[in-house]
Amino acid sequence: MSDFSSSSSSNPASPTATATSDITPTPTVVTTSETPSSPSTSEAQSSIESLSSVAITPIIVTASETPSSSSSFSSSKAQSSIQSLSSILSSIPSSLSSSPNPSFSLLHDPTISSQISSLLRHPDSGSGDNNLCRWLYDTFNSTDPALQLVVHRFIPIIAGVYISRIALRKSLAGFEAVLLAVYAHETTARGGQPITVHVPDLSHPSIYHEAKPSTKNNATELNLAVISPSLEPHRTMRSTRRARIVGVALELYYSKISQMPVTSKIEFCEFCKIWAGQTRDNCKDGGEDHDENNGSNDQIEKIKKKERRIPLPWELLQPSLRILGHCLLGPHRSKELFDAASSATRSLYERSLHNIDAKAILATGSLLRLEKMALNPKINMDYTEIEMANVITL
């Protein structure tokens, strides 16, 4: 103990040196330990400074260049897509190329949308050598989400014209290529999993009975409703899988519907009326569009004949009703869209009654009921509440 305390108090400037003056100091121990440490400390400092100057520089450069390079790459893709589209359309606004966000401008430009819609509805559209279908296919496979939205915008027209012209037994390989590309993209994105939702257990009298603890395992009591089954990869379009492939394209359109322009949704409502067997006389948007671009009543009549009533399996009807539900109850302020969706829903309801399809009648009738509740809040009543009245009605 005496040796440890003498070595620790060897410094004469230490405040404890006066208190322990009777202990003999041994300064040689400190001297031998401090002498070799001084050169190693200076070498360590110099090596740390050299390493720090090398390590910091590339991190700063990488962090500053990554966002700008990705945005410029996306912009170059959009510019290349617009340039290739200019050889297909008759005219492209000059402001489209100089826009800071060309993909967004391409999605919402009314002139571009009107020309593409007119070409897609042309009687000779949809063939394998169609330049517009090739452009839509290449644009969707560009893996740029902003450019893929442009293709999503025209899914209602592609699906509507394609399904309506199947009975003509005409080559529609261009439309099929685009729809198969959309289907393959959605198949990869889902990873073999279905789209499901949890629903209340209808075996109980009310939701309050479900709150009671159960002795069974909760994992076995999950009530799952399958909205969309798992997808299998398909590379060809066949009659047995056509409705499923087109329905998946409409499901993808519904997942992006909040970013779609109003005109695209109105075009879908128009095709729902055509699919249900209704005429297009009351659809103002479609009539003016063809009259302005084609200027010929004969071509309009040809288009009307090619777009006709079709079978409506559940694979097509379910995503269609989900889209119409958004058009009726979504956060929009367009009266034209609401009227078009309301008319399309009534047409599908009448078609369901004609086919005596109980599942379709329940779905379309419920959507019409929700429409009335949205227009008149007084209809929105809770039948579980007990009315306070003096008269009892039996």
Tab-separated table of C-alpha atoms in Angstrom:
chain	number	residue	atom	x	y	z
A	1	MET	CA	0.000	0.000	0.000
A	2	SER	CA	2.860	2.385	0.808
A	3	ASP	CA	4.507	1.845	-2.582
A	4	PHE	CA	1.159	2.549	-4.558
A	5	SER	CA	0.560	5.802	-2.618
A	6	SER	CA	4.137	7.014	-3.073
A	7	SER	CA	4.065	6.560	-6.834
A	8	SER	CA	0.684	8.253	-7.184
A	9	SER	CA	1.804	11.357	-5.297
A	10	SER	CA	5.173	11.816	-6.999
A	11	ASN	CA	4.192	15.098	-8.713
A	12	PRO	CA	5.435	18.005	-6.517
A	13	ALA	CA	2.709	20.245	-7.877
A	14	SER	CA	-0.001	17.884	-6.726
A	15	PRO	CA	-2.255	19.208	-3.912
A	16	THR	CA	-1.726	15.993	-1.947
A	17	ALA	CA	2.066	16.344	-1.896
A	18	THR	CA	2.073	18.555	1.211
A	19	ALA	CA	-0.182	16.214	3.114
A	20	THR	CA	2.095	13.188	2.468
A	21	SER	CA	5.533	14.801	2.951
A	22	ASP	CA	6.917	11.915	4.989
A	23	ILE	CA	6.699	9.507	1.989
A	24	THR	CA	9.795	9.232	-0.210
A	25	PRO	CA	9.004	10.242	-3.885
A	26	THR	CA	10.090	8.054	-6.816
A	27	PRO	CA	10.031	10.265	-9.938
A	28	THR	CA	11.859	7.735	-12.133
A	29	VAL	CA	8.735	5.673	-12.657
A	30	VAL	CA	6.856	8.544	-14.223
A	31	THR	CA	9.784	9.607	-16.341
A	32	THR	CA	10.264	6.215	-17.966
A	33	SER	CA	6.530	5.890	-18.798
A	34	GLU	CA	6.130	9.340	-20.329
A	35	THR	CA	9.218	9.384	-22.527
A	36	PRO	CA	8.185	6.819	-25.216
A	37	SER	CA	4.545	7.994	-25.389
A	38	SER	CA	5.220	11.399	-26.853
A	39	PRO	CA	6.426	10.325	-30.324
A	40	SER	CA	3.627	7.717	-30.697
A	41	THR	CA	1.006	10.353	-29.885
A	42	SER	CA	2.277	12.706	-32.577
A	43	GLU	CA	2.333	9.901	-35.140
A	44	ALA	CA	-1.231	8.911	-34.253
A	45	GLN	CA	-2.428	12.494	-34.621
A	46	SER	CA	-0.831	12.829	-38.052
A	47	SER	CA	-2.297	9.515	-39.250
A	48	ILE	CA	-5.791	10.456	-38.016
A	49	GLU	CA	-5.629	13.787	-39.839
A	50	SER	CA	-4.569	12.102	-43.075
A	51	LEU	CA	-7.339	9.473	-42.829
A	52	SER	CA	-10.002	12.026	-42.014
A	53	SER	CA	-9.108	14.155	-45.011
A	54	VAL	CA	-9.453	11.121	-47.289
A	55	ALA	CA	-12.648	9.638	-45.802
A	56	ILE	CA	-14.796	12.766	-45.603
A	57	THR	CA	-14.374	13.937	-49.189
A	58	PRO	CA	-16.173	11.119	-51.131
A	59	ILE	CA	-19.126	11.005	-48.720
A	60	ILE	CA	-19.950	14.648	-49.333
A	61	VAL	CA	-19.739	14.289	-53.109
A	62	THR	CA	-21.932	11.161	-53.201
A	63	ALA	CA	-24.656	12.652	-51.028
A	64	SER	CA	-24.855	15.798	-53.126
A	65	GLU	CA	-24.936	14.114	-56.547
A	66	THR	CA	-27.466	11.272	-56.028
A	67	PRO	CA	-30.815	13.215	-56.047
A	68	SER	CA	-29.872	15.424	-58.982
A	69	SER	CA	-28.697	12.496	-61.098
A	70	SER	CA	-31.909	10.504	-60.491
A	71	SER	CA	-34.160	13.459	-61.298
A	72	SER	CA	-32.228	14.283	-64.460
A	73	PHE	CA	-32.441	10.622	-65.526
A	74	SER	CA	-36.226	10.623	-65.053
A	75	SER	CA	-36.527	13.895	-66.949
A	76	SER	CA	-34.459	12.543	-69.829
A	77	LYS	CA	-36.782	9.522	-70.038
A	78	ALA	CA	-39.802	11.802	-70.222
A	79	GLN	CA	-38.201	13.967	-72.900
A	80	SER	CA	-37.351	10.887	-74.963
A	81	SER	CA	-40.923	9.621	-74.610
A	82	ILE	CA	-42.356	12.971	-75.705
A	83	GLN	CA	-40.020	13.058	-78.691
A	84	SER	CA	-41.137	9.616	-79.858
A	85	LEU	CA	-44.783	10.597	-79.337
A	86	SER	CA	-44.352	13.658	-81.556
A	87	SER	CA	-43.951	11.369	-84.567
A	88	ILE	CA	-47.348	9.764	-83.839
A	89	LEU	CA	-49.559	12.744	-82.979
A	90	SER	CA	-50.343	15.595	-85.301
A	91	SER	CA	-49.218	18.321	-82.896
A	92	ILE	CA	-47.648	18.597	-79.458
A	93	PRO	CA	-47.677	21.820	-77.409
A	94	SER	CA	-44.282	23.493	-77.244
A	95	SER	CA	-44.702	24.085	-73.516
A	96	LEU	CA	-44.619	20.328	-72.922
A	97	SER	CA	-40.908	19.980	-73.680
A	98	SER	CA	-39.916	22.998	-71.630
A	99	SER	CA	-41.982	21.977	-68.588
A	100	PRO	CA	-40.040	21.397	-65.343
A	101	ASN	CA	-42.073	18.203	-64.859
A	102	PRO	CA	-42.735	16.820	-68.361
A	103	SER	CA	-44.305	13.569	-67.104
A	104	PHE	CA	-46.940	15.444	-65.094
A	105	SER	CA	-47.648	17.774	-68.004
A	106	LEU	CA	-47.993	14.812	-70.340
A	107	LEU	CA	-50.530	13.233	-67.980
A	108	HIS	CA	-52.756	16.306	-67.612
A	109	ASP	CA	-52.411	18.013	-70.993
A	110	PRO	CA	-55.903	18.086	-72.581
A	111	THR	CA	-54.622	18.379	-76.151
A	112	ILE	CA	-52.435	15.292	-75.880
A	113	SER	CA	-55.173	13.300	-74.125
A	114	SER	CA	-57.754	14.224	-76.753
A	115	GLN	CA	-55.517	13.146	-79.632
A	116	ILE	CA	-54.503	9.850	-78.014
A	117	SER	CA	-58.121	9.048	-77.092
A	118	SER	CA	-59.235	9.711	-80.651
A	119	LEU	CA	-56.503	7.469	-82.090
A	120	LEU	CA	-57.284	4.654	-79.660
A	121	ARG	CA	-60.950	4.766	-80.666
A	122	HIS	CA	-60.183	4.795	-84.368
A	123	PRO	CA	-61.724	1.818	-86.213
A	124	ASP	CA	-58.268	0.559	-87.253
A	125	SER	CA	-56.608	0.929	-83.849
A	126	GLY	CA	-55.240	-1.881	-81.711
A	127	SER	CA	-53.377	-3.863	-84.364
A	128	GLY	CA	-49.964	-5.362	-83.761
A	129	ASP	CA	-48.165	-2.779	-85.884
A	130	ASN	CA	-49.967	0.203	-84.337
A	131	ASN	CA	-47.405	2.872	-83.423
A	132	LEU	CA	-49.458	4.281	-80.555
A	133	CYS	CA	-49.844	0.867	-78.904
A	134	ARG	CA	-46.119	0.329	-79.286
A	135	TRP	CA	-45.469	3.695	-77.633
A	136	LEU	CA	-47.787	2.841	-74.737
A	137	TYR	CA	-46.070	-0.520	-74.311
A	138	ASP	CA	-42.573	0.983	-74.289
A	139	THR	CA	-43.623	3.816	-71.989
A	140	PHE	CA	-45.093	1.442	-69.428
A	141	ASN	CA	-41.986	-0.760	-69.493
A	142	SER	CA	-39.725	2.239	-68.894
A	143	THR	CA	-40.009	1.500	-65.122
A	144	ASP	CA	-40.536	5.209	-64.481
A	145	PRO	CA	-43.563	5.580	-62.149
A	146	ALA	CA	-44.384	9.041	-63.492
A	147	LEU	CA	-44.489	7.796	-67.081
A	148	GLN	CA	-46.442	4.692	-66.094
A	149	LEU	CA	-49.190	6.972	-64.806
A	150	VAL	CA	-49.601	8.272	-68.354
A	151	VAL	CA	-50.388	4.731	-69.514
A	152	HIS	CA	-52.727	4.218	-66.533
A	153	ARG	CA	-54.680	7.248	-67.674
A	154	PHE	CA	-55.676	5.463	-70.914
A	155	ILE	CA	-56.473	2.049	-69.410
A	156	PRO	CA	-60.270	2.724	-69.508
A	157	ILE	CA	-60.155	3.406	-73.256
A	158	ILE	CA	-57.806	0.508	-74.010
A	159	ALA	CA	-59.888	-1.942	-71.984
A	160	GLY	CA	-63.195	-0.532	-73.223
A	161	VAL	CA	-62.353	-0.613	-76.926
A	162	TYR	CA	-60.619	-3.988	-76.687
A	163	ILE	CA	-63.452	-5.763	-74.875
A	164	SER	CA	-66.065	-4.186	-77.150
A	165	ARG	CA	-64.314	-5.329	-80.348
A	166	ILE	CA	-63.634	-8.929	-79.355
A	167	ALA	CA	-66.750	-10.145	-81.176
A	168	LEU	CA	-65.465	-8.666	-84.445
A	169	ARG	CA	-62.701	-11.323	-84.530
A	170	LYS	CA	-60.163	-8.743	-85.618
A	171	SER	CA	-56.478	-8.652	-84.690
A	172	LEU	CA	-56.042	-6.540	-81.542
A	173	ALA	CA	-52.489	-7.575	-80.704
A	174	GLY	CA	-51.492	-4.001	-79.875
A	175	PHE	CA	-54.117	-3.674	-77.140
A	176	GLU	CA	-53.329	-7.148	-75.872
A	177	ALA	CA	-49.614	-6.335	-75.560
A	178	VAL	CA	-50.344	-3.306	-73.388
A	179	LEU	CA	-52.830	-5.188	-71.201
A	180	LEU	CA	-50.463	-8.126	-70.762
A	181	ALA	CA	-47.652	-5.746	-69.773
A	182	VAL	CA	-49.903	-4.205	-67.114
A	183	TYR	CA	-50.945	-7.672	-65.913
A	184	ALA	CA	-47.326	-8.861	-65.680
A	185	HIS	CA	-46.378	-5.752	-63.693
A	186	GLU	CA	-49.200	-6.310	-61.206
A	187	THR	CA	-48.389	-10.029	-60.927
A	188	THR	CA	-44.814	-9.222	-59.963
A	189	ALA	CA	-45.887	-6.502	-57.530
A	190	ARG	CA	-48.285	-8.790	-55.631
A	191	GLY	CA	-45.772	-11.581	-55.288
A	192	GLY	CA	-48.330	-14.379	-55.534
A	193	GLN	CA	-50.461	-13.012	-52.683
A	194	PRO	CA	-54.197	-12.227	-52.962
A	195	ILE	CA	-55.753	-8.936	-51.910
A	196	THR	CA	-57.854	-9.563	-48.797
A	197	VAL	CA	-59.720	-7.576	-46.154
A	198	HIS	CA	-60.932	-8.496	-42.668
A	199	VAL	CA	-64.715	-8.543	-42.245
A	200	PRO	CA	-66.866	-8.969	-39.106
A	201	ASP	CA	-67.982	-12.453	-38.184
A	202	LEU	CA	-71.588	-12.624	-39.392
A	203	SER	CA	-72.268	-15.735	-37.316
A	204	HIS	CA	-72.683	-13.515	-34.221
A	205	PRO	CA	-75.931	-11.598	-33.602
A	206	SER	CA	-74.059	-8.275	-33.442
A	207	ILE	CA	-70.590	-6.806	-33.223
A	208	TYR	CA	-70.907	-6.605	-29.435
A	209	HIS	CA	-70.934	-10.385	-29.166
A	210	GLU	CA	-67.525	-10.517	-30.848
A	211	ALA	CA	-66.023	-8.470	-28.020
A	212	LYS	CA	-66.471	-11.337	-25.557
A	213	PRO	CA	-63.343	-13.416	-24.997
A	214	SER	CA	-63.336	-16.738	-26.765
A	215	THR	CA	-61.652	-19.961	-25.766
A	216	LYS	CA	-60.777	-20.763	-29.366
A	217	ASN	CA	-57.630	-19.633	-31.060
A	218	ASN	CA	-58.003	-16.180	-32.593
A	219	ALA	CA	-55.929	-17.176	-35.610
A	220	THR	CA	-58.586	-19.648	-36.701
A	221	GLU	CA	-61.403	-17.108	-36.365
A	222	LEU	CA	-60.071	-14.561	-38.842
A	223	ASN	CA	-62.710	-13.789	-41.443
A	224	LEU	CA	-60.978	-12.831	-44.660
A	225	ALA	CA	-62.756	-11.608	-47.770
A	226	VAL	CA	-60.744	-12.070	-50.953
A	227	ILE	CA	-61.105	-8.970	-53.104
A	228	SER	CA	-58.726	-10.177	-55.782
A	229	PRO	CA	-57.324	-13.739	-55.910
A	230	SER	CA	-53.644	-14.438	-56.434
A	231	LEU	CA	-52.387	-13.968	-59.975
A	232	GLU	CA	-50.777	-16.509	-62.229
A	233	PRO	CA	-48.309	-15.373	-64.897
A	234	HIS	CA	-49.762	-15.318	-68.416
A	235	ARG	CA	-47.966	-14.359	-71.591
A	236	THR	CA	-50.816	-14.821	-74.048
A	237	MET	CA	-54.397	-13.625	-74.169
A	238	ARG	CA	-57.022	-16.357	-74.312
A	239	SER	CA	-60.768	-16.250	-74.102
A	240	THR	CA	-60.793	-18.088	-70.760
A	241	ARG	CA	-58.485	-15.566	-69.067
A	242	ARG	CA	-59.414	-12.367	-70.937
A	243	ALA	CA	-61.829	-11.041	-68.325
A	244	ARG	CA	-59.311	-11.694	-65.542
A	245	ILE	CA	-56.462	-9.867	-67.313
A	246	VAL	CA	-58.597	-6.843	-68.163
A	247	GLY	CA	-60.025	-6.838	-64.644
A	248	VAL	CA	-56.531	-6.733	-63.137
A	249	ALA	CA	-55.731	-3.752	-65.360
A	250	LEU	CA	-58.818	-2.001	-63.981
A	251	GLU	CA	-57.739	-2.886	-60.434
A	252	LEU	CA	-54.383	-1.228	-61.072
A	253	TYR	CA	-56.205	1.785	-62.484
A	254	TYR	CA	-58.298	1.958	-59.325
A	255	SER	CA	-55.176	1.919	-57.141
A	256	LYS	CA	-53.958	5.061	-58.984
A	257	ILE	CA	-57.354	6.684	-59.450
A	258	SER	CA	-56.637	9.590	-57.096
A	259	GLN	CA	-53.929	10.755	-59.515
A	260	MET	CA	-56.024	10.370	-62.652
A	261	PRO	CA	-57.615	13.375	-64.385
A	262	VAL	CA	-61.388	13.735	-64.382
A	263	THR	CA	-61.674	13.174	-68.136
A	264	SER	CA	-60.206	9.685	-67.779
A	265	LYS	CA	-62.827	8.753	-65.185
A	266	ILE	CA	-65.631	10.131	-67.342
A	267	GLU	CA	-64.413	8.019	-70.255
A	268	PHE	CA	-64.602	4.938	-68.058
A	269	CYS	CA	-68.184	5.763	-67.031
A	270	GLU	CA	-69.039	6.078	-70.694
A	271	PHE	CA	-67.712	2.604	-71.452
A	272	CYS	CA	-69.637	1.145	-68.524
A	273	LYS	CA	-72.829	2.331	-70.182
A	274	ILE	CA	-71.713	0.795	-73.471
A	275	TRP	CA	-70.864	-2.508	-71.794
A	276	ALA	CA	-74.269	-2.540	-70.123
A	277	GLY	CA	-75.966	-2.105	-73.498
A	278	GLN	CA	-76.803	1.589	-73.346
A	279	THR	CA	-76.354	4.069	-76.187
A	280	ARG	CA	-73.855	6.915	-76.101
A	281	ASP	CA	-76.336	9.629	-77.059
A	282	ASN	CA	-76.368	11.088	-73.544
A	283	CYS	CA	-72.576	11.068	-73.226
A	284	LYS	CA	-71.670	14.606	-74.175
A	285	ASP	CA	-67.922	14.239	-73.805
A	286	GLY	CA	-67.548	11.340	-76.212
A	287	GLY	CA	-69.787	12.827	-78.914
A	288	GLU	CA	-68.006	16.193	-78.970
A	289	ASP	CA	-64.607	14.512	-78.954
A	290	HIS	CA	-65.205	12.475	-82.077
A	291	ASP	CA	-67.017	15.241	-83.891
A	292	GLU	CA	-64.151	17.649	-83.297
A	293	ASN	CA	-61.344	15.286	-84.275
A	294	ASN	CA	-62.927	13.295	-87.096
A	295	GLY	CA	-65.633	15.577	-88.351
A	296	SER	CA	-67.557	12.729	-89.958
A	297	ASN	CA	-70.813	11.211	-88.774
A	298	ASP	CA	-70.059	8.018	-90.677
A	299	GLN	CA	-66.958	7.357	-88.596
A	300	ILE	CA	-68.925	8.038	-85.408
A	301	GLU	CA	-71.527	5.468	-86.439
A	302	LYS	CA	-68.761	2.945	-87.183
A	303	ILE	CA	-67.284	3.499	-83.740
A	304	LYS	CA	-70.700	3.058	-82.132
A	305	LYS	CA	-71.159	-0.247	-83.903
A	306	LYS	CA	-67.727	-1.481	-82.808
A	307	GLU	CA	-68.299	-0.505	-79.151
A	308	ARG	CA	-71.152	-2.687	-78.050
A	309	ARG	CA	-72.713	-4.616	-75.180
A	310	ILE	CA	-70.503	-7.326	-73.725
A	311	PRO	CA	-70.777	-10.128	-71.126
A	312	LEU	CA	-70.075	-8.865	-67.626
A	313	PRO	CA	-68.479	-11.536	-65.438
A	314	TRP	CA	-67.609	-10.707	-61.845
A	315	GLU	CA	-63.910	-10.283	-62.747
A	316	LEU	CA	-64.910	-7.223	-64.775
A	317	LEU	CA	-67.880	-6.003	-62.772
A	318	GLN	CA	-66.217	-5.844	-59.362
A	319	PRO	CA	-63.327	-3.477	-60.274
A	320	SER	CA	-65.740	-1.445	-62.383
A	321	LEU	CA	-68.025	-0.891	-59.402
A	322	ARG	CA	-65.066	0.089	-57.223
A	323	ILE	CA	-64.093	2.748	-59.759
A	324	LEU	CA	-67.675	3.968	-60.001
A	325	GLY	CA	-67.842	4.104	-56.211
A	326	HIS	CA	-64.892	6.481	-56.179
A	327	CYS	CA	-66.498	8.619	-58.875
A	328	LEU	CA	-69.717	8.845	-56.852
A	329	LEU	CA	-68.368	9.156	-53.308
A	330	GLY	CA	-64.789	10.347	-53.788
A	331	PRO	CA	-63.422	13.762	-52.762
A	332	HIS	CA	-64.117	15.480	-56.060
A	333	ARG	CA	-66.193	18.501	-56.986
A	334	SER	CA	-67.063	17.619	-60.576
A	335	LYS	CA	-70.784	17.445	-61.239
A	336	GLU	CA	-70.142	16.075	-64.716
A	337	LEU	CA	-68.233	13.122	-63.268
A	338	PHE	CA	-70.914	12.465	-60.655
A	339	ASP	CA	-73.684	12.484	-63.263
A	340	ALA	CA	-71.716	10.189	-65.573
A	341	ALA	CA	-71.005	7.724	-62.751
A	342	SER	CA	-74.624	7.802	-61.605
A	343	SER	CA	-75.883	7.070	-65.112
A	344	ALA	CA	-73.363	4.241	-65.538
A	345	THR	CA	-74.354	2.670	-62.210
A	346	ARG	CA	-78.041	2.711	-63.159
A	347	SER	CA	-77.221	1.087	-66.494
A	348	LEU	CA	-75.288	-1.698	-64.776
A	349	TYR	CA	-78.127	-2.165	-62.289
A	350	GLU	CA	-80.664	-2.561	-65.086
A	351	ARG	CA	-78.342	-4.995	-66.829
A	352	SER	CA	-78.060	-7.027	-63.617
A	353	LEU	CA	-81.830	-7.164	-63.300
A	354	HIS	CA	-82.097	-8.293	-66.910
A	355	ASN	CA	-79.555	-11.081	-66.343
A	356	ILE	CA	-81.106	-12.001	-62.951
A	357	ASP	CA	-77.630	-11.962	-61.401
A	358	ALA	CA	-78.195	-11.834	-57.647
A	359	LYS	CA	-74.603	-10.923	-56.794
A	360	ALA	CA	-74.515	-8.105	-59.329
A	361	ILE	CA	-77.972	-6.863	-58.273
A	362	LEU	CA	-76.866	-6.623	-54.646
A	363	ALA	CA	-73.634	-4.803	-55.533
A	364	THR	CA	-75.115	-2.291	-57.986
A	365	GLY	CA	-78.209	-1.741	-55.809
A	366	SER	CA	-76.022	-1.011	-52.780
A	367	LEU	CA	-74.009	1.499	-54.785
A	368	LEU	CA	-77.190	3.255	-55.872
A	369	ARG	CA	-78.286	3.344	-52.232
A	370	LEU	CA	-74.998	4.962	-51.227
A	371	GLU	CA	-75.476	7.506	-53.990
A	372	LYS	CA	-78.867	8.502	-52.591
A	373	MET	CA	-77.415	8.747	-49.094
A	374	ALA	CA	-74.674	11.040	-50.404
A	375	LEU	CA	-77.227	13.315	-52.076
A	376	ASN	CA	-79.704	13.348	-49.175
A	377	PRO	CA	-78.173	13.051	-45.684
A	378	LYS	CA	-81.642	12.438	-44.182
A	379	ILE	CA	-81.674	9.009	-45.766
A	380	ASN	CA	-78.554	8.120	-43.812
A	381	MET	CA	-80.244	6.706	-40.716
A	382	ASP	CA	-79.128	4.116	-38.200
A	383	TYR	CA	-81.758	1.383	-37.958
A	384	THR	CA	-80.261	0.103	-34.686
A	385	GLU	CA	-81.345	3.256	-32.848
A	386	ILE	CA	-84.719	3.297	-31.092
A	387	GLU	CA	-86.928	6.168	-32.183
A	388	MET	CA	-88.408	8.345	-29.441
A	389	ALA	CA	-92.115	8.450	-30.324
A	390	ASN	CA	-95.427	8.164	-28.540
A	391	VAL	CA	-96.959	5.928	-31.217
A	392	ILE	CA	-95.975	2.286	-31.503
A	393	THR	CA	-96.347	0.845	-34.988
A	394	LEU	CA	-96.817	-2.915	-35.283
